Amino acid sequence: MPRLTVGDLQKIKEKHKAEFTLREGGYRAKVTVHMGTCGIAAGAREVMTALLDEIANAGIDDVIVTTSGCAGLCAREPLATVEIINAPPVKYCDLNAEKIKEIFREHIMAGNPVEKYALVVGCETMY
Amino acid sequence: MEKVRTNLMLCAGTGCVASGTAKVKDALQKELEKRGLEKEIKIVLTGCNGYCAEGPVMAVYPDEIFYQKLTVEDVPKLVEEHFLKGRPYQKLMFKEPEKKTAIPMMKEIPFFKHQVLRVLRNKGLIDPEKIEEYISRDGYQAAAKALTQMTQEDIIKVIKDSGLRGRGGAGFPTGLKWDFASKVKSDIKYMLCNGDEGDPGAFMDRSVMESDPHSVIEGMIIGAKAIEAHSGYIYVRAEYPLAVKRLHLAIDQATEAGLLGKNILDTGFDFELEIYLGAGAFVCGEETALMRSIEGKRGMPRPRPPFPAHKGLWDKPSVLNNVETLAQIAPIILNGSEWYRSLGTEKSTGTKVFALTGAVNNVGLVEVPMGIPLRTIIYDIGGGIRKGRKFKAVQLGGPSGGCIPEHLLHTPVTYEDIVATGAIVGSGGMVVMDENTCMVGTAKFFLEFTTDESCGKCPPCRVGTKILMDMLTDITEGRGKESDIETLEDLGRDIIATSLCGLGQTAPNPILTTIKYFRDEYESHIKHKWCKAGVCRELTTFLIDEKLCKGCGACLRACPSKAITGEKKMPHKIIQDLCVHCRTCYDACKFKSIKILPAKFQGDPAELEAVLEKSKREAE
Ligand SMILES: Cc1cc2nc3c(=O)[nH]c(=O)nc-3n(C[C@H](O)[C@H](O)[C@H](O)COP(=O)(O)O)c2cc1C
Ligand code: SF4
Ligand code: SF4
Ligand code: FES
Ligand code: FES
């Protein structure tokens, strides 16, 4: 590491923000990809990879991605839930790499849920 | 750039490394690769999480799931279930004793839930071997602030106002210490850190040095600026190899980054820092002995004054602070003195780290606001006494401290309140003892330590502790005299009054407090030749109460010297000639039919009273 100045400290902090958002919390949006056996069979891994690539390319640090078990809706897998802080979660179904990319741009980045792929808004009515 | 979606914070502190971190890490890495998850899930090695007894431990973020007792065999299932399929793996989660339900989230586990982390703020959250990670948690911001925006007086005022007191034992106000040293004129001054941690059973400082070495360095830079020192030493015992390694690495990285050495952060301030390895003598933790030890001389205390603020290392003005004290400095500079005072009491502000061990369910490092009752630490964080046994005493302050009995468990942990009981907060050792502990034996354990560690300079300490030790040995082996209790107390007070350093001045504390609160145990050892806890072998007879014995045979199977006979479902019997008084049968019997009776007791346990009367008469 080169010699630092006072200003560099803040820059280093910014650079590592994404990872510390994971550890400390304080994220803006969370995407949960459902990874039950059926989800994986239906292509949830590809959805996950596409989403992670998209986030990496956009260089943003306030969106986290997690997985969860089977959502009980095997016929509509792959499923993912997008939660933007202070907005109702939106569940998307029948996903593929292209769709999740669109959801990333429209919903996560621009804040407009993509209704054509949405299964339901809000989690309460789901199970 | 790859997006990492999960961080696995795997503990690589001394405890967890000993229980298998390296193997678990390799297994995790392999398994993640096998599942194609190695890019999105990253393993980060952290310092000690303070929960070493359950190690190796690992926290998973952002899920905040906490796993313990990881084994290589569990890894494939863990990776498949949690990291691939998103189902946290119950088997490796914390479970409350006697309950089967797993508690997945770290913040819900009682041991962690009641803690407030200031000293240990980065515990388990950073890789201590990477300076960037420390900087990402606001590291070195306080040093930058102190060097660019604050005068010496500003720094000293904030630390004074915060009420911070030294965590090395004595609780001396840190701001005041810095103030004294800053006012002494000298071209050369030293800023020193005490990482000797000689108290047996304590590991707070080791944990800080291992899990967050930069926090200590940053505190030292700020202290150096406050007193205008340009060089310093961290004194660590060589028995702490991992702490030494991480400190070296941290100093190298900080030097390379221009945070140590010449012209720090381009502010014109210089501070060179070195590590000095101590050989692990308890007395070398004493400040004047420590300084002599760094000078290459034999570590022996010298009289004060002159105080180190005037004549310290190489007779130059010096400040010595404890590791935990220094780790608190940066947040105080950043957040202000009011923030620091928002926890704790008027005279004991902020938080203190304790090493909770002994007979509690959850052992480990706990950081709590000062002023909370002992009971909260032992029952809410420690989860109460193991195996449903009864609490007997809690030992605070290690060999310089004392034992506090049950009726004082409401005592708040502050410097003043703990001293009023006869114990001391000390460096934070907290050993919980249950009903099976012999208090005379406990006093002897600590005294043995101080007797060994006395540097030998003062006769009261060198000879006096030896005499105390011999008397305790006599008492626990059946040669005690009635006058012994008084002699112990008198001699103890003399040693305290006439020893030069804190070692001698505190060595009798474990005896004095146990006599104060458990005098009946001393009396029973001396008068009745009876160690009721069954620990002192010469002062016990083990007998089976035939009326209670169910003949289950548990004791018979447990006895290592085949001293128990009996048919199934018939009362068992101990053959006294074969019994080695090991106490194993007492713990093995579920029906409490094994009785611990005075030495050479014969006959029916019901006749105990008569026998005691007789032994008393004989003694008189
Ligand atoms: C026998 C003896 C052993 C000591 N051992 C330690 C020790 O291991 N670590 C420590 O920080 N202070 C120890 N101290 C206290 C130091 O002398 C000194 O007061 C302390 O390091 C100052 O730092 P503080 O003001 O930050 O607490 C010991 C004192 C005595 C008398
Ligand atoms: S009190 Fe004991 S340890 Fe301290 S200087 Fe005297 S002899 Fe040495
Ligand atoms: S005290 Fe030990 S040796 Fe004696 S009977 Fe019990 S188990 Fe056997
Ligand atoms: S070493 Fe892992 S918790 Fe202490
Ligand atoms: S063997 Fe007698 S009750 Fe245990």
PDB file of N, CA, C and O in Angstrom, chain B residues 582-606:
ATOM      1  N   CYS B 582     -11.238 -39.502  45.549  1.00  0.00           N
ATOM      2  CA  CYS B 582     -11.173 -38.731  44.299  1.00  0.00           C
ATOM      3  C   CYS B 582     -12.474 -38.013  43.999  1.00  0.00           C
ATOM      4  O   CYS B 582     -12.527 -37.168  43.128  1.00  0.00           O
ATOM      5  N   ARG B 583     -13.545 -38.372  44.690  1.00  0.00           N
ATOM      6  CA  ARG B 583     -14.813 -37.660  44.563  1.00  0.00           C
ATOM      7  C   ARG B 583     -15.627 -38.066  43.321  1.00  0.00           C
ATOM      8  O   ARG B 583     -16.716 -37.542  43.053  1.00  0.00           O
ATOM      9  N   THR B 584     -15.089 -39.001  42.540  1.00  0.00           N
ATOM     10  CA  THR B 584     -15.761 -39.372  41.295  1.00  0.00           C
ATOM     11  C   THR B 584     -17.150 -39.949  41.571  1.00  0.00           C
ATOM     12  O   THR B 584     -18.125 -39.629  40.889  1.00  0.00           O
ATOM     13  N   CYS B 585     -17.237 -40.802  42.589  1.00  0.00           N
ATOM     14  CA  CYS B 585     -18.516 -41.454  42.872  1.00  0.00           C
ATOM     15  C   CYS B 585     -19.580 -40.438  43.279  1.00  0.00           C
ATOM     16  O   CYS B 585     -20.747 -40.555  42.932  1.00  0.00           O
ATOM     17  N   TYR B 586     -19.146 -39.410  44.006  1.00  0.00           N
ATOM     18  CA  TYR B 586     -20.077 -38.381  44.468  1.00  0.00           C
ATOM     19  C   TYR B 586     -20.800 -37.755  43.277  1.00  0.00           C
ATOM     20  O   TYR B 586     -22.006 -37.532  43.300  1.00  0.00           O
ATOM     21  N   ASP B 587     -20.040 -37.472  42.219  1.00  0.00           N
ATOM     22  CA  ASP B 587     -20.647 -36.865  41.039  1.00  0.00           C
ATOM     23  C   ASP B 587     -21.448 -37.880  40.235  1.00  0.00           C
ATOM     24  O   ASP B 587     -22.381 -37.524  39.527  1.00  0.00           O
ATOM     25  N   ALA B 588     -21.059 -39.149  40.337  1.00  0.00           N
ATOM     26  CA  ALA B 588     -21.710 -40.165  39.497  1.00  0.00           C
ATOM     27  C   ALA B 588     -23.090 -40.545  40.025  1.00  0.00           C
ATOM     28  O   ALA B 588     -23.983 -40.903  39.266  1.00  0.00           O
ATOM     29  N   CYS B 589     -23.286 -40.492  41.333  1.00  0.00           N
ATOM     30  CA  CYS B 589     -24.545 -40.965  41.899  1.00  0.00           C
ATOM     31  C   CYS B 589     -25.672 -39.969  41.678  1.00  0.00           C
ATOM     32  O   CYS B 589     -25.576 -38.808  42.036  1.00  0.00           O
ATOM     33  N   LYS B 590     -26.748 -40.459  41.052  1.00  0.00           N
ATOM     34  CA  LYS B 590     -27.878 -39.578  40.743  1.00  0.00           C
ATOM     35  C   LYS B 590     -28.772 -39.382  41.958  1.00  0.00           C
ATOM     36  O   LYS B 590     -29.672 -38.558  41.955  1.00  0.00           O
ATOM     37  N   PHE B 591     -28.594 -40.212  42.969  1.00  0.00           N
ATOM     38  CA  PHE B 591     -29.544 -40.199  44.100  1.00  0.00           C
ATOM     39  C   PHE B 591     -28.970 -39.483  45.326  1.00  0.00           C
ATOM     40  O   PHE B 591     -29.530 -39.571  46.406  1.00  0.00           O
ATOM     41  N   LYS B 592     -27.856 -38.824  45.128  1.00  0.00           N
ATOM     42  CA  LYS B 592     -27.208 -38.086  46.209  1.00  0.00           C
ATOM     43  C   LYS B 592     -26.990 -38.968  47.437  1.00  0.00           C
ATOM     44  O   LYS B 592     -27.148 -38.533  48.580  1.00  0.00           O
ATOM     45  N   SER B 593     -26.705 -40.236  47.202  1.00  0.00           N
ATOM     46  CA  SER B 593     -26.536 -41.107  48.359  1.00  0.00           C
ATOM     47  C   SER B 593     -25.098 -41.166  48.845  1.00  0.00           C
ATOM     48  O   SER B 593     -24.819 -41.739  49.886  1.00  0.00           O
ATOM     49  N   ILE B 594     -24.193 -40.552  48.091  1.00  0.00           N
ATOM     50  CA  ILE B 594     -22.807 -40.535  48.566  1.00  0.00           C
ATOM     51  C   ILE B 594     -22.573 -39.274  49.387  1.00  0.00           C
ATOM     52  O   ILE B 594     -22.915 -38.176  48.961  1.00  0.00           O
ATOM     53  N   LYS B 595     -22.073 -39.468  50.582  1.00  0.00           N
ATOM     54  CA  LYS B 595     -21.899 -38.341  51.500  1.00  0.00           C
ATOM     55  C   LYS B 595     -20.416 -38.045  51.679  1.00  0.00           C
ATOM     56  O   LYS B 595     -19.595 -38.967  51.747  1.00  0.00           O
ATOM     57  N   ILE B 596     -20.130 -36.743  51.763  1.00  0.00           N
ATOM     58  CA  ILE B 596     -18.754 -36.337  52.031  1.00  0.00           C
ATOM     59  C   ILE B 596     -18.676 -35.992  53.503  1.00  0.00           C
ATOM     60  O   ILE B 596     -19.332 -35.055  53.954  1.00  0.00           O
ATOM     61  N   LEU B 597     -17.896 -36.739  54.250  1.00  0.00           N
ATOM     62  CA  LEU B 597     -17.845 -36.591  55.702  1.00  0.00           C
ATOM     63  C   LEU B 597     -16.423 -36.261  56.142  1.00  0.00           C
ATOM     64  O   LEU B 597     -15.481 -36.348  55.345  1.00  0.00           O
ATOM     65  N   PRO B 598     -16.277 -35.861  57.391  1.00  0.00           N
ATOM     66  CA  PRO B 598     -14.939 -35.479  57.853  1.00  0.00           C
ATOM     67  C   PRO B 598     -13.935 -36.633  57.734  1.00  0.00           C
ATOM     68  O   PRO B 598     -14.318 -37.803  57.653  1.00  0.00           O
ATOM     69  N   ALA B 599     -12.660 -36.294  57.815  1.00  0.00           N
ATOM     70  CA  ALA B 599     -11.598 -37.282  57.715  1.00  0.00           C
ATOM     71  C   ALA B 599     -11.795 -38.374  58.763  1.00  0.00           C
ATOM     72  O   ALA B 599     -12.193 -38.101  59.889  1.00  0.00           O
ATOM     73  N   LYS B 600     -11.515 -39.582  58.372  1.00  0.00           N
ATOM     74  CA  LYS B 600     -11.540 -40.734  59.273  1.00  0.00           C
ATOM     75  C   LYS B 600     -12.895 -40.926  59.949  1.00  0.00           C
ATOM     76  O   LYS B 600     -12.989 -41.437  61.059  1.00  0.00           O
ATOM     77  N   PHE B 601     -13.924 -40.515  59.329  1.00  0.00           N
ATOM     78  CA  PHE B 601     -15.254 -40.676  59.889  1.00  0.00           C
ATOM     79  C   PHE B 601     -15.654 -42.148  59.808  1.00  0.00           C
ATOM     80  O   PHE B 601     -15.423 -42.811  58.805  1.00  0.00           O
ATOM     81  N   GLN B 602     -16.253 -42.614  60.902  1.00  0.00           N
ATOM     82  CA  GLN B 602     -16.700 -44.006  60.880  1.00  0.00           C
ATOM     83  C   GLN B 602     -18.149 -44.054  61.310  1.00  0.00           C
ATOM     84  O   GLN B 602     -18.602 -43.202  62.062  1.00  0.00           O
ATOM     85  N   GLY B 603     -18.837 -45.046  60.846  1.00  0.00           N
ATOM     86  CA  GLY B 603     -20.195 -45.268  61.312  1.00  0.00           C
ATOM     87  C   GLY B 603     -21.241 -44.667  60.397  1.00  0.00           C
ATOM     88  O   GLY B 603     -21.010 -44.451  59.207  1.00  0.00           O
ATOM     89  N   ASP B 604     -22.385 -44.403  60.950  1.00  0.00           N
ATOM     90  CA  ASP B 604     -23.553 -43.966  60.203  1.00  0.00           C
ATOM     91  C   ASP B 604     -23.491 -42.451  59.981  1.00  0.00           C
ATOM     92  O   ASP B 604     -23.250 -41.702  60.924  1.00  0.00           O
ATOM     93  N   PRO B 605     -23.706 -41.988  58.740  1.00  0.00           N
ATOM     94  CA  PRO B 605     -23.705 -40.553  58.498  1.00  0.00           C
ATOM     95  C   PRO B 605     -24.665 -39.811  59.429  1.00  0.00           C
ATOM     96  O   PRO B 605     -24.458 -38.636  59.739  1.00  0.00           O
ATOM     97  N   ALA B 606     -25.689 -40.498  59.889  1.00  0.00           N
ATOM     98  CA  ALA B 606     -26.647 -39.848  60.775  1.00  0.00           C
ATOM     99  C   ALA B 606     -26.017 -39.457  62.107  1.00  0.00           C
ATOM    100  O   ALA B 606     -26.506 -38.584  62.821  1.00  0.00           O
TER     101      ALA B 606
END
